[in-house]
XYZ file of C-alpha atoms in Angstrom:
155
model
C -3.788 -4.412 14.852
C -6.746 -5.218 15.988
C -8.236 -1.311 15.473
C -6.972 -1.448 11.922
C -9.884 -2.333 9.517
C -8.979 -2.476 5.815
C -12.147 -0.801 3.911
C -12.742 -2.925 1.027
C -13.702 0.166 -1.081
C -9.948 1.127 -0.648
C -9.248 -1.732 -2.343
C -8.390 -1.489 -6.433
C -7.959 -4.722 -8.673
C -6.446 -4.213 -11.997
C -5.441 -0.506 -11.418
C -4.297 0.620 -14.699
C -1.339 3.094 -14.508
C 1.886 3.616 -16.644
C 3.889 5.338 -13.717
C 4.299 5.308 -9.985
C 3.356 8.745 -9.504
C 0.005 8.071 -11.826
C -0.611 4.963 -9.480
C -0.074 6.713 -6.148
C -2.474 9.263 -7.257
C -5.251 7.159 -8.438
C -4.866 4.964 -5.156
C -4.875 8.196 -2.697
C -7.538 9.722 -4.748
C -9.420 6.825 -3.817
C -8.953 6.919 -0.186
C -9.552 10.451 -0.081
C -12.883 9.866 -1.885
C -13.276 7.284 1.070
C -12.614 9.898 3.845
C -9.876 8.166 5.048
C -7.181 10.904 4.135
C -6.843 14.852 3.507
C -6.868 16.500 0.127
C -3.012 17.234 0.728
C -2.308 13.272 1.347
C -1.967 12.783 -2.176
C 0.912 15.336 -3.152
C 2.429 14.336 0.146
C 2.617 10.922 -0.552
C 3.830 11.303 -4.385
C 6.594 13.898 -2.659
C 7.775 11.458 -0.120
C 8.141 8.973 -2.585
C 10.849 11.011 -4.812
C 12.885 11.267 -1.246
C 12.063 7.975 0.677
C 11.551 4.987 -2.083
C 9.218 2.358 -0.967
C 9.745 -0.507 -3.586
C 10.485 -3.986 -1.763
C 11.444 -6.467 -4.115
C 10.435 -9.386 -3.010
C 10.425 -13.474 -4.028
C 6.760 -13.590 -5.716
C 6.217 -10.166 -6.891
C 7.710 -6.661 -5.741
C 5.470 -4.431 -3.722
C 5.507 -0.680 -2.829
C 4.373 0.675 0.830
C 4.449 4.551 0.356
C 3.107 6.489 3.100
C 3.474 9.900 4.386
C 3.070 11.871 7.622
C 0.163 11.741 10.285
C -0.925 15.274 9.466
C -2.313 14.333 5.980
C -4.397 11.211 7.752
C -8.034 11.507 8.641
C -8.122 8.019 10.095
C -5.925 4.890 9.673
C -6.394 2.591 7.054
C -4.611 0.879 4.224
C -5.058 1.017 0.476
C -4.537 -1.816 -1.697
C -3.909 -1.709 -5.525
C -3.357 -4.809 -7.453
C -1.697 -3.064 -10.966
C -2.646 -4.128 -14.229
C 0.586 -4.335 -15.337
C 3.819 -3.492 -13.268
C 5.321 0.001 -12.435
C 8.929 0.535 -11.492
C 9.042 2.106 -8.175
C 12.527 2.985 -6.548
C 13.827 0.197 -4.144
C 13.626 1.006 -0.632
C 17.075 2.438 0.491
C 18.340 3.117 -3.104
C 18.723 6.452 -5.036
C 17.860 4.738 -8.943
C 17.563 1.166 -9.074
C 13.952 0.356 -9.609
C 11.545 -2.782 -8.957
C 8.615 -3.547 -10.953
C 5.680 -3.230 -8.210
C 2.783 -5.438 -8.622
C 1.163 -4.689 -5.526
C 0.866 -1.244 -3.521
C -0.236 -1.229 0.010
C -0.331 2.251 0.963
C -0.550 3.342 4.388
C -2.519 6.045 6.245
C -1.574 5.924 9.872
C -2.785 8.552 12.571
C 0.358 7.914 14.876
C 4.157 7.915 14.221
C 4.610 4.582 16.435
C 1.560 2.856 14.685
C 3.396 2.869 11.208
C 6.382 1.056 12.583
C 4.445 -2.039 14.150
C 2.263 -1.842 10.947
C 5.260 -2.075 8.716
C 6.706 -4.819 10.832
C 3.535 -7.116 10.459
C 3.527 -6.571 6.931
C 6.777 -7.772 6.361
C 5.482 -10.912 7.396
C 2.719 -10.611 4.632
C 5.619 -9.494 1.804
C 7.507 -12.804 2.737
C 4.411 -15.158 1.922
C 4.569 -15.704 -1.600
C 1.491 -18.091 -1.340
C -0.466 -14.925 0.002
C 0.865 -12.596 -2.307
C -0.078 -14.687 -5.188
C -3.392 -15.297 -3.722
C -3.835 -11.154 -3.391
C -2.547 -10.454 -7.065
C -4.678 -13.320 -8.456
C -7.845 -12.495 -6.377
C -10.637 -11.753 -8.443
C -12.865 -10.377 -5.472
C -11.817 -7.564 -2.942
C -13.258 -8.728 0.124
C -11.274 -12.147 -0.145
C -8.304 -9.836 -0.172
C -9.469 -7.778 2.692
C -10.257 -10.949 4.883
C -6.914 -12.437 3.588
C -4.937 -9.681 4.860
C -7.090 -9.019 7.855
C -6.482 -12.515 9.027
C -2.523 -11.945 8.816
C -2.565 -8.829 10.663
C -4.526 -10.070 13.545
C -2.273 -13.226 14.187
C 1.088 -11.216 13.778
């Protein structure tokens, strides 16, 4: 994933949201303002989350990996939000059971196959409690971007 760069402007620290829809809206709006996704992306990602939940309970903290179809993407990127307070997301593969998500990795991929390979690389990050702890507690967006870029380039 050397060609995938995480833009520091797509990282939000202490995002305030009371629902997953609010969290998804705020993060997708930032990515739209930064030119990475089309104006259709926000509604598409919220709709997809209702049908295909993306909450992942991990040991350190739960994460969500919302994404949607490539036609809503301008250029590939990842938006990252560290939530001030956790919000419930339905667990991937479940219908109603939720997990309290602290971290959102919003994927905007421009090719179907790229999404799968990125998800596989991100799983490595999600299984690394030390790295998740670092991201959740970071006070500086650039240090988060550097840590994730390093992981993705090594994977």
